[in-house]
mmCIF file of C-alpha atoms in Angstrom:
data_model
loop_
_atom_site.group_PDB
_atom_site.id
_atom_site.type_symbol
_atom_site.label_atom_id
_atom_site.label_comp_id
_atom_site.label_asym_id
_atom_site.label_seq_id
_atom_site.Cartn_x
_atom_site.Cartn_y
_atom_site.Cartn_z
ATOM 1 C CA MET A 1217 17.134 -90.984 14.456
ATOM 2 C CA ASN A 1218 20.338 -91.192 16.467
ATOM 3 C CA THR A 1219 19.907 -93.874 19.129
ATOM 4 C CA ASN A 1220 22.636 -92.236 21.254
ATOM 5 C CA VAL A 1221 20.382 -89.189 21.586
ATOM 6 C CA MET A 1222 17.415 -91.281 22.682
ATOM 7 C CA SER A 1223 19.543 -93.305 25.088
ATOM 8 C CA ALA A 1224 21.057 -90.159 26.610
ATOM 9 C CA LEU A 1225 17.639 -88.587 27.131
ATOM 10 C CA ALA A 1226 16.161 -91.759 28.636
ATOM 11 C CA GLU A 1227 17.999 -91.281 31.930
ATOM 12 C CA PRO A 1228 16.050 -88.992 34.323
ATOM 13 C CA ASN A 1229 19.025 -86.941 35.568
ATOM 14 C CA ARG A 1230 20.185 -86.257 32.020
ATOM 15 C CA MET A 1231 16.682 -85.222 31.009
ATOM 16 C CA GLN A 1232 16.614 -82.843 33.976
ATOM 17 C CA ILE A 1233 19.954 -81.399 32.866
ATOM 18 C CA VAL A 1234 18.503 -80.755 29.404
ATOM 19 C CA GLU A 1235 15.504 -79.064 31.017
ATOM 20 C CA LEU A 1236 17.812 -76.849 33.093
ATOM 21 C CA LEU A 1237 19.841 -75.899 30.019
ATOM 22 C CA ARG A 1238 16.728 -74.906 28.062
ATOM 23 C CA GLU A 1239 16.697 -71.626 29.959
ATOM 24 C CA ASN A 1240 20.362 -70.683 29.596
ATOM 25 C CA PRO A 1241 23.898 -72.106 29.736
ATOM 26 C CA LEU A 1242 25.075 -73.232 33.167
ATOM 27 C CA THR A 1243 28.325 -74.285 34.776
ATOM 28 C CA VAL A 1244 28.893 -77.866 35.847
ATOM 29 C CA GLY A 1245 28.712 -76.680 39.469
ATOM 30 C CA GLU A 1246 25.372 -74.950 38.936
ATOM 31 C CA ILE A 1247 23.947 -78.087 37.336
ATOM 32 C CA ALA A 1248 25.240 -80.303 40.146
ATOM 33 C CA GLU A 1249 23.793 -77.941 42.756
ATOM 34 C CA SER A 1250 20.400 -77.686 41.038
ATOM 35 C CA LEU A 1251 20.066 -81.464 40.819
ATOM 36 C CA GLN A 1252 21.667 -82.084 44.217
ATOM 37 C CA LEU A 1253 24.346 -84.285 42.653
ATOM 38 C CA ARG A 1254 28.026 -84.489 43.463
ATOM 39 C CA GLN A 1255 30.105 -82.802 40.791
ATOM 40 C CA PRO A 1256 31.659 -86.090 39.510
ATOM 41 C CA GLN A 1257 28.139 -87.524 39.000
ATOM 42 C CA ALA A 1258 27.029 -84.405 37.132
ATOM 43 C CA SER A 1259 30.180 -84.535 34.994
ATOM 44 C CA LYS A 1260 29.491 -88.156 34.076
ATOM 45 C CA HIS A 1261 25.963 -87.275 32.905
ATOM 46 C CA LEU A 1262 27.279 -84.254 31.022
ATOM 47 C CA ARG A 1263 29.857 -86.416 29.257
ATOM 48 C CA VAL A 1264 27.093 -88.743 28.004
ATOM 49 C CA LEU A 1265 25.053 -85.757 26.789
ATOM 50 C CA SER A 1266 28.119 -84.316 25.090
ATOM 51 C CA GLU A 1267 29.023 -87.615 23.394
ATOM 52 C CA ALA A 1268 25.440 -87.830 22.098
ATOM 53 C CA GLY A 1269 25.891 -84.339 20.636
ATOM 54 C CA LEU A 1270 23.157 -82.787 22.772
ATOM 55 C CA ILE A 1271 25.341 -80.290 24.594
ATOM 56 C CA GLU A 1272 28.610 -78.516 24.124
ATOM 57 C CA VAL A 1273 30.964 -77.653 26.950
ATOM 58 C CA GLN A 1274 33.213 -74.596 26.838
ATOM 59 C CA ALA A 1275 36.115 -74.065 29.191
ATOM 60 C CA VAL A 1276 36.174 -70.491 30.502
ATOM 61 C CA ALA A 1277 39.046 -69.983 32.961
ATOM 62 C CA ASN A 1278 38.527 -72.744 35.554
ATOM 63 C CA ARG A 1279 34.808 -73.171 34.825
ATOM 64 C CA ARG A 1280 33.096 -75.353 32.260
ATOM 65 C CA ILE A 1281 29.994 -73.788 30.725
ATOM 66 C CA CYS A 1282 27.403 -76.191 29.278
ATOM 67 C CA LYS A 1283 24.822 -75.287 26.671
ATOM 68 C CA LEU A 1284 22.386 -77.150 24.443
ATOM 69 C CA ARG A 1285 23.127 -77.753 20.785
ATOM 70 C CA PRO A 1286 20.011 -77.149 18.651
ATOM 71 C CA ASP A 1287 20.708 -79.594 15.791
ATOM 72 C CA PRO A 1288 19.953 -82.875 17.624
ATOM 73 C CA PHE A 1289 16.670 -81.422 18.869
ATOM 74 C CA LYS A 1290 15.709 -80.350 15.344
ATOM 75 C CA GLU A 1291 16.468 -83.891 14.165
ATOM 76 C CA LEU A 1292 14.361 -85.308 17.000
ATOM 77 C CA ASP A 1293 11.501 -82.944 16.130
ATOM 78 C CA THR A 1294 11.635 -84.027 12.473
ATOM 79 C CA TRP A 1295 11.526 -87.684 13.499
ATOM 80 C CA LEU A 1296 8.593 -87.058 15.865
ATOM 81 C CA GLU A 1297 6.653 -85.192 13.157
ATOM 82 C CA SER A 1298 5.697 -88.470 11.460
ATOM 83 C CA TYR A 1299 4.208 -89.670 14.737
ATOM 84 C CA ARG A 1300 2.355 -86.401 15.261
ATOM 85 C CA HIS A 1301 0.712 -86.870 11.873
ATOM 86 C CA MET A 1302 -0.320 -90.428 12.753
ATOM 87 C CA TRP A 1303 -1.771 -89.355 16.119
ATOM 88 C CA LYS A 1304 -3.595 -86.412 14.578
ATOM 89 C CA GLU A 1305 -5.326 -88.796 12.168
ATOM 90 C CA ARG A 1306 -6.288 -91.080 15.049
ATOM 91 C CA TYR A 1307 -7.632 -88.195 17.113
ATOM 92 C CA ASP A 1308 -9.616 -86.959 14.105
ATOM 93 C CA ARG A 1309 -11.175 -90.416 13.693
ATOM 94 C CA LEU A 1310 -11.930 -90.571 17.413
ATOM 95 C CA ASP A 1311 -13.531 -87.124 17.231
ATOM 96 C CA ASP A 1312 -15.698 -88.260 14.287
ATOM 97 C CA TYR A 1313 -16.725 -91.385 16.201
ATOM 98 C CA LEU A 1314 -17.617 -89.409 19.333
ATOM 99 C CA GLN A 1315 -19.669 -86.954 17.296
ATOM 100 C CA LYS A 1316 -21.608 -89.868 15.765
ATOM 101 C CA LEU A 1317 -22.263 -91.299 19.227
ATOM 102 C CA GLN A 1318 -23.387 -87.936 20.509
ATOM 103 C CA SER A 1319 -25.707 -87.459 17.551
ATOM 104 C CA LYS A 1320 -27.199 -90.946 18.127
ATOM 105 C CA GLU A 1321 -27.812 -90.088 21.783
ATOM 106 C CA LEU A 1322 -29.588 -86.884 20.793
ATOM 107 C CA ASP A 1323 -31.730 -88.796 18.279
ATOM 108 C CA ASN A 1324 -32.660 -91.357 20.942
ATOM 109 C CA GLU A 1325 -33.684 -88.616 23.354
ATOM 110 C CA LYS A 1326 -36.215 -87.214 20.907
#
């Protein structure tokens, strides 16, 4: 797993930018306005996201359009899959344990 990706996503404003871009590409100005940031602050966050490979920025006339790149998110999903498996096993064991407790309670009530 690319630590630059994790580091970029760890900052709340950058995570909010990713959330905004999930819907559709946006200009730097639209992102700054949505997050109530000054444009230089938004640009700094966008540069970090771009360097981590999470977004790409296209220049169209005098506007810069930002959009998410899918590959880093696929890589992140693959990495998280091993944890999902581990948690599923733990939840299954917890479910079994709770069912045993519930069955004991029913037996004691009889």
